[in-house]
């Protein structure tokens, strides 16, 4: 039985990044039709300091196993960093554009530079460290202490798979540094390897909390389960409902989370970066391999 609103809100306050359970049938059942949404949509409304730079990183993607569909969102990039999905700070985009310094050896720049202003993350961060920016694992390529900025190189594949290419000067972005052995695990294991983007379909206040519905492609939606984890713009959230036919999932943001991430400032129609729980990806691959092996044995 779902707890009453007051009890649910109090329970969520114990661990703010987790979401409240739904009560009273706020959402229709999946049988209500593929076009049904849980509720009506509602729109919301540099100095010349010396820079330290790293050469552009090299990227290598391994081929997709034959046992998986080509549309599978599973990441095959080796895990070099790990995050919890608990946002440390909302950074401010200073610039997104071609690198100011030409690439070594000539030729075209491999991607774009993303310069982000931070108030608290400079301390203890070094060149080459990993930082999740709206859930995308990026490498610190330049640090400007005087301007309090990091610069990240954003590769073309990252621009294709995430929403970072739509950022503009002044936009807020969720930021989290990579996990260290002494960090508390307040969320779940987030790789920073974005599977794709979704679209905000609906927003609805519920007391001081906020229901959010996101449309997602089938290859991501099939990896989501009620009460399971999902990273939305790098924020660890608990899925409440999943409607495969309707093509959406939803979750609730408690007051604390709303005040410390970018998502509540977005509006219906905006894109968000999505990363499904790594456990679902492993299960999908294992099952696909088992089905393939069974089919070969029967043939």
Short mmCIF file of C-alpha atoms in Angstrom, two decimals:
data_model
loop_
_atom_site.label_atom_id
_atom_site.label_comp_id
_atom_site.label_asym_id
_atom_site.label_seq_id
_atom_site.Cartn_x
_atom_site.Cartn_y
_atom_site.Cartn_z
CA UNK A 1 0.00 0.00 0.00
CA UNK A 2 1.37 3.41 -0.93
CA UNK A 3 2.01 5.75 2.00
CA UNK A 4 -0.09 8.92 2.37
CA UNK A 5 1.52 12.07 0.87
CA UNK A 6 2.81 13.39 4.18
CA UNK A 7 4.40 10.08 5.09
CA UNK A 8 5.91 9.66 1.62
CA UNK A 9 7.41 13.14 1.67
CA UNK A 10 8.94 12.49 5.07
CA UNK A 11 10.38 9.19 3.88
CA UNK A 12 11.93 10.83 0.82
CA UNK A 13 13.56 13.47 3.01
CA UNK A 14 15.68 10.74 4.59
CA UNK A 15 17.37 10.11 1.22
CA UNK A 16 16.49 13.07 -1.02
CA UNK A 17 17.69 11.63 -4.32
CA UNK A 18 15.18 8.79 -4.10
CA UNK A 19 11.63 9.31 -5.28
CA UNK A 20 8.28 8.97 -3.60
CA UNK A 21 5.97 6.12 -4.43
CA UNK A 22 2.78 7.02 -6.24
CA UNK A 23 -0.50 6.81 -4.42
CA UNK A 24 -4.14 7.22 -5.39
CA UNK A 25 -3.77 6.24 -9.05
CA UNK A 26 -2.32 9.50 -10.34
CA UNK A 27 -1.17 7.77 -13.55
CA UNK A 28 -3.43 5.78 -15.83
CA UNK A 29 -2.59 2.16 -16.41
CA UNK A 30 -0.53 1.22 -19.49
CA UNK A 31 -3.73 -0.17 -21.03
CA UNK A 32 -5.10 3.36 -21.38
CA UNK A 33 -3.56 3.68 -24.84
CA UNK A 34 -0.22 4.39 -26.47
CA UNK A 35 -0.80 8.14 -26.73
CA UNK A 36 -1.82 8.58 -23.10
CA UNK A 37 0.36 10.70 -20.83
CA UNK A 38 -0.05 10.66 -17.06
CA UNK A 39 -1.13 14.28 -16.95
CA UNK A 40 -1.54 17.32 -19.14
CA UNK A 41 1.66 18.97 -20.29
CA UNK A 42 2.63 22.30 -18.78
CA UNK A 43 5.45 24.50 -20.06
CA UNK A 44 7.77 26.12 -17.52
CA UNK A 45 9.25 28.73 -18.28
CA UNK A 46 36.28 35.61 -19.91
CA UNK A 47 39.69 36.98 -18.69
CA UNK A 48 43.05 36.56 -20.41
CA UNK A 49 44.37 34.32 -17.62
CA UNK A 50 46.93 31.68 -18.55
CA UNK A 51 45.38 28.35 -19.55
CA UNK A 52 46.65 24.85 -18.93
CA UNK A 53 45.74 22.53 -21.80
CA UNK A 54 45.92 18.87 -22.70
CA UNK A 55 46.14 17.49 -26.25
CA UNK A 56 42.81 16.28 -27.67
CA UNK A 57 42.01 12.79 -26.32
CA UNK A 58 41.86 9.80 -28.65
CA UNK A 59 38.60 7.90 -28.73
CA UNK A 60 38.19 4.23 -29.62
CA UNK A 61 34.85 2.44 -29.80
CA UNK A 62 34.79 -1.35 -29.97
CA UNK A 63 32.35 -2.99 -32.42
CA UNK A 64 28.85 -3.99 -31.34
CA UNK A 65 28.61 -7.75 -30.66
CA UNK A 66 26.60 -9.66 -33.26
CA UNK A 67 24.38 -11.05 -30.51
CA UNK A 68 22.97 -7.58 -29.88
CA UNK A 69 20.76 -5.45 -32.07
CA UNK A 70 22.45 -2.55 -33.80
CA UNK A 71 19.97 -0.29 -32.05
CA UNK A 72 21.11 -1.40 -28.61
CA UNK A 73 22.10 1.55 -26.38
CA UNK A 74 24.64 -0.55 -24.50
CA UNK A 75 27.94 1.24 -24.11
CA UNK A 76 31.10 -0.55 -25.17
CA UNK A 77 33.49 2.12 -23.95
CA UNK A 78 35.70 0.75 -21.13
CA UNK A 79 34.72 2.00 -17.66
CA UNK A 80 37.45 4.40 -16.57
CA UNK A 81 35.38 6.56 -14.20
CA UNK A 82 32.37 6.05 -12.01
CA UNK A 83 29.80 8.49 -10.63
CA UNK A 84 26.94 8.26 -8.15
CA UNK A 85 24.41 10.55 -9.84
CA UNK A 86 24.37 12.92 -6.85
CA UNK A 87 24.95 16.35 -8.39
CA UNK A 88 27.65 18.37 -6.64
CA UNK A 89 27.04 21.73 -8.29
CA UNK A 90 25.16 23.50 -11.06
CA UNK A 91 27.85 24.94 -13.32
CA UNK A 92 27.35 27.76 -15.83
CA UNK A 93 28.31 27.41 -19.49
CA UNK A 94 30.75 30.13 -20.56
CA UNK A 95 31.39 28.99 -24.12
CA UNK A 96 30.69 26.12 -26.51
CA UNK A 97 32.58 26.32 -29.76
CA UNK A 98 35.70 25.38 -31.71
CA UNK A 99 38.90 25.01 -29.69
CA UNK A 100 40.72 28.29 -29.18
CA UNK A 101 44.05 26.55 -29.75
CA UNK A 102 44.42 24.76 -33.13
CA UNK A 103 44.93 20.98 -32.96
CA UNK A 104 48.50 19.77 -33.11
CA UNK A 105 49.58 18.67 -36.58
CA UNK A 106 47.02 20.86 -38.33
CA UNK A 107 43.72 19.68 -39.76
CA UNK A 108 40.21 20.28 -38.48
CA UNK A 109 39.38 20.30 -34.78
CA UNK A 110 38.00 16.90 -33.63
CA UNK A 111 35.05 18.42 -31.80
CA UNK A 112 34.09 21.40 -29.66
CA UNK A 113 35.37 22.96 -26.47
CA UNK A 114 32.91 23.32 -23.59
CA UNK A 115 33.97 25.90 -21.01
CA UNK A 116 32.05 25.78 -17.73
CA UNK A 117 32.26 28.11 -14.75
CA UNK A 118 32.28 26.44 -11.33
CA UNK A 119 32.18 27.83 -7.82
CA UNK A 120 33.36 24.88 -5.77
CA UNK A 121 34.79 22.08 -7.95
CA UNK A 122 38.19 23.62 -8.77
CA UNK A 123 39.64 22.54 -5.44
CA UNK A 124 41.31 19.17 -5.81
CA UNK A 125 40.53 18.81 -9.53
CA UNK A 126 43.46 18.29 -11.90
CA UNK A 127 44.04 18.11 -15.63
CA UNK A 128 42.86 14.76 -16.98
CA UNK A 129 40.27 14.22 -14.24
CA UNK A 130 36.78 13.05 -15.20
CA UNK A 131 33.72 15.19 -14.53
CA UNK A 132 30.13 14.31 -15.42
CA UNK A 133 28.49 17.29 -17.15
CA UNK A 134 24.74 16.71 -17.48
CA UNK A 135 25.53 13.04 -17.06
CA UNK A 136 28.22 12.94 -19.76
CA UNK A 137 31.68 11.82 -18.67
CA UNK A 138 34.14 14.46 -19.92
CA UNK A 139 37.87 14.95 -19.36
CA UNK A 140 39.21 18.20 -17.90
CA UNK A 141 41.48 19.53 -20.68
CA UNK A 142 42.08 23.04 -19.33
CA UNK A 143 41.78 24.82 -15.99
CA UNK A 144 41.59 28.58 -15.61
CA UNK A 145 41.84 29.36 -11.87
CA UNK A 146 41.43 33.11 -12.39
CA UNK A 147 38.13 32.66 -14.22
CA UNK A 148 37.07 29.60 -12.16
CA UNK A 149 36.45 27.55 -15.29
CA UNK A 150 37.06 24.08 -16.64
CA UNK A 151 37.34 23.42 -20.36
CA UNK A 152 36.34 20.02 -21.75
CA UNK A 153 36.87 18.64 -25.22
CA UNK A 154 33.59 17.31 -26.60
CA UNK A 155 34.07 14.66 -29.32
CA UNK A 156 31.75 14.39 -32.36
CA UNK A 157 30.28 11.09 -31.09
CA UNK A 158 29.42 12.78 -27.79
CA UNK A 159 27.68 15.59 -29.67
CA UNK A 160 25.65 13.06 -31.66
CA UNK A 161 24.56 10.99 -28.68
CA UNK A 162 23.90 13.69 -26.05
CA UNK A 163 22.22 17.08 -25.80
CA UNK A 164 25.45 18.95 -25.01
CA UNK A 165 25.59 20.43 -28.49
CA UNK A 166 22.45 22.42 -27.71
CA UNK A 167 23.98 24.20 -24.74
CA UNK A 168 24.58 27.96 -24.94
CA UNK A 169 26.41 30.54 -22.85
CA UNK A 170 24.56 31.07 -19.58
CA UNK A 171 22.93 27.63 -19.46
CA UNK A 172 23.19 25.66 -16.23
CA UNK A 173 24.63 22.14 -16.26
CA UNK A 174 24.74 19.43 -13.59
CA UNK A 175 28.30 18.64 -12.49
CA UNK A 176 29.74 15.74 -10.51
CA UNK A 177 33.36 14.68 -10.13
CA UNK A 178 34.32 11.03 -10.49
CA UNK A 179 33.92 8.75 -7.50
CA UNK A 180 36.85 8.20 -5.15
CA UNK A 181 37.33 5.19 -2.85
CA UNK A 182 36.25 7.27 0.15
CA UNK A 183 33.05 8.68 -1.41
CA UNK A 184 29.61 7.79 -0.08
CA UNK A 185 27.43 5.88 -2.53
CA UNK A 186 24.30 7.99 -2.25
CA UNK A 187 22.94 7.13 -5.70
CA UNK A 188 23.79 4.26 -8.06
CA UNK A 189 26.66 3.32 -10.37
CA UNK A 190 26.61 5.90 -13.18
CA UNK A 191 29.22 5.54 -15.92
CA UNK A 192 28.67 8.86 -17.66
CA UNK A 193 28.19 6.98 -20.96
CA UNK A 194 24.93 8.50 -22.19
CA UNK A 195 22.71 6.00 -24.02
CA UNK A 196 20.69 8.67 -25.82
CA UNK A 197 18.32 11.54 -25.24
CA UNK A 198 14.71 11.75 -24.13
CA UNK A 199 12.20 14.58 -24.23
CA UNK A 200 10.32 16.12 -21.32
CA UNK A 201 6.67 15.34 -22.01
CA UNK A 202 4.96 16.67 -18.89
CA UNK A 203 5.57 18.45 -15.58
CA UNK A 204 3.14 18.55 -12.67
CA UNK A 205 3.58 19.87 -9.13
CA UNK A 206 2.42 17.63 -6.30
CA UNK A 207 2.69 19.61 -3.08
CA UNK A 208 6.31 20.73 -2.93
CA UNK A 209 7.38 17.83 -5.16
CA UNK A 210 7.37 17.66 -8.96
CA UNK A 211 6.26 14.82 -11.24
CA UNK A 212 8.25 14.59 -14.47
CA UNK A 213 7.33 12.46 -17.49
CA UNK A 214 9.97 11.77 -20.15
CA UNK A 215 9.46 10.26 -23.59
CA UNK A 216 12.28 7.84 -24.44
CA UNK A 217 13.19 5.62 -27.40
CA UNK A 218 12.32 1.91 -27.13
CA UNK A 219 15.96 0.79 -26.88
CA UNK A 220 16.33 2.78 -23.66
CA UNK A 221 12.80 2.30 -22.33
CA UNK A 222 13.12 -1.50 -22.36
CA UNK A 223 16.00 -1.24 -19.89
CA UNK A 224 13.92 0.70 -17.33
CA UNK A 225 11.81 -0.91 -14.62
CA UNK A 226 9.59 0.58 -11.89
CA UNK A 227 11.60 1.31 -8.74
CA UNK A 228 14.79 0.87 -10.77
CA UNK A 229 17.49 3.48 -11.35
CA UNK A 230 17.95 5.88 -14.25
CA UNK A 231 20.33 8.81 -14.70
CA UNK A 232 18.63 11.88 -16.19
CA UNK A 233 21.12 14.63 -17.06
CA UNK A 234 23.44 12.81 -14.68
CA UNK A 235 21.03 12.81 -11.74
CA UNK A 236 20.38 9.47 -10.05
CA UNK A 237 16.60 9.01 -9.95
CA UNK A 238 14.18 6.22 -9.15
CA UNK A 239 11.73 5.29 -11.90
CA UNK A 240 8.12 5.24 -10.73
CA UNK A 241 6.19 4.07 -13.79
CA UNK A 242 7.13 2.78 -17.26
CA UNK A 243 4.70 2.67 -20.20
CA UNK A 244 6.32 0.80 -23.09
CA UNK A 245 3.33 1.27 -25.40
CA UNK A 246 3.01 4.98 -24.63
CA UNK A 247 6.77 5.44 -24.87
CA UNK A 248 7.35 7.19 -21.55
CA UNK A 249 8.53 6.79 -17.98
CA UNK A 250 8.17 9.10 -15.01
CA UNK A 251 9.71 9.99 -11.66
CA UNK A 252 9.24 12.51 -8.86
CA UNK A 253 11.64 15.20 -7.69
CA UNK A 254 11.51 16.11 -4.01
CA UNK A 255 12.10 19.73 -2.97
CA UNK A 256 15.79 19.31 -2.15
CA UNK A 257 16.54 17.72 -5.51
CA UNK A 258 14.65 20.45 -7.37
CA UNK A 259 16.81 23.09 -5.71
CA UNK A 260 20.09 21.41 -6.62
CA UNK A 261 19.76 20.22 -10.24
CA UNK A 262 18.97 21.83 -13.61
CA UNK A 263 15.95 19.72 -14.61
CA UNK A 264 13.18 21.79 -12.92
CA UNK A 265 14.37 24.82 -14.88
CA UNK A 266 13.70 23.06 -18.18
CA UNK A 267 10.37 23.03 -20.00
CA UNK A 268 8.20 20.60 -21.90
CA UNK A 269 9.89 19.64 -25.16
CA UNK A 270 13.46 20.06 -23.88
CA UNK A 271 15.92 17.20 -24.34
CA UNK A 272 17.54 15.35 -21.45
CA UNK A 273 20.46 12.91 -21.43
CA UNK A 274 19.52 9.37 -20.38
CA UNK A 275 21.68 6.55 -19.05
CA UNK A 276 20.03 3.28 -18.08
CA UNK A 277 21.32 1.21 -15.18
CA UNK A 278 24.32 -0.90 -16.23
CA UNK A 279 22.69 -4.00 -14.68
CA UNK A 280 19.92 -3.91 -17.29
CA UNK A 281 22.48 -3.77 -20.10
CA UNK A 282 24.35 -6.80 -18.80
CA UNK A 283 21.12 -8.78 -18.41
CA UNK A 284 20.05 -7.86 -21.95
CA UNK A 285 23.37 -8.98 -23.42
CA UNK A 286 23.41 -12.24 -21.47
CA UNK A 287 19.86 -13.08 -22.53
CA UNK A 288 20.61 -12.19 -26.15
CA UNK A 289 23.60 -14.54 -26.09
CA UNK A 290 21.51 -17.32 -24.55
CA UNK A 291 18.76 -16.90 -27.16
CA UNK A 292 21.34 -16.98 -29.97
CA UNK A 293 23.01 -20.10 -28.55
CA UNK A 294 19.63 -21.84 -28.17
CA UNK A 295 18.65 -20.96 -31.73
CA UNK A 296 21.91 -22.43 -33.07
CA UNK A 297 21.45 -25.59 -31.01
CA UNK A 298 17.91 -26.08 -32.35
CA UNK A 299 18.89 -25.52 -35.98
#
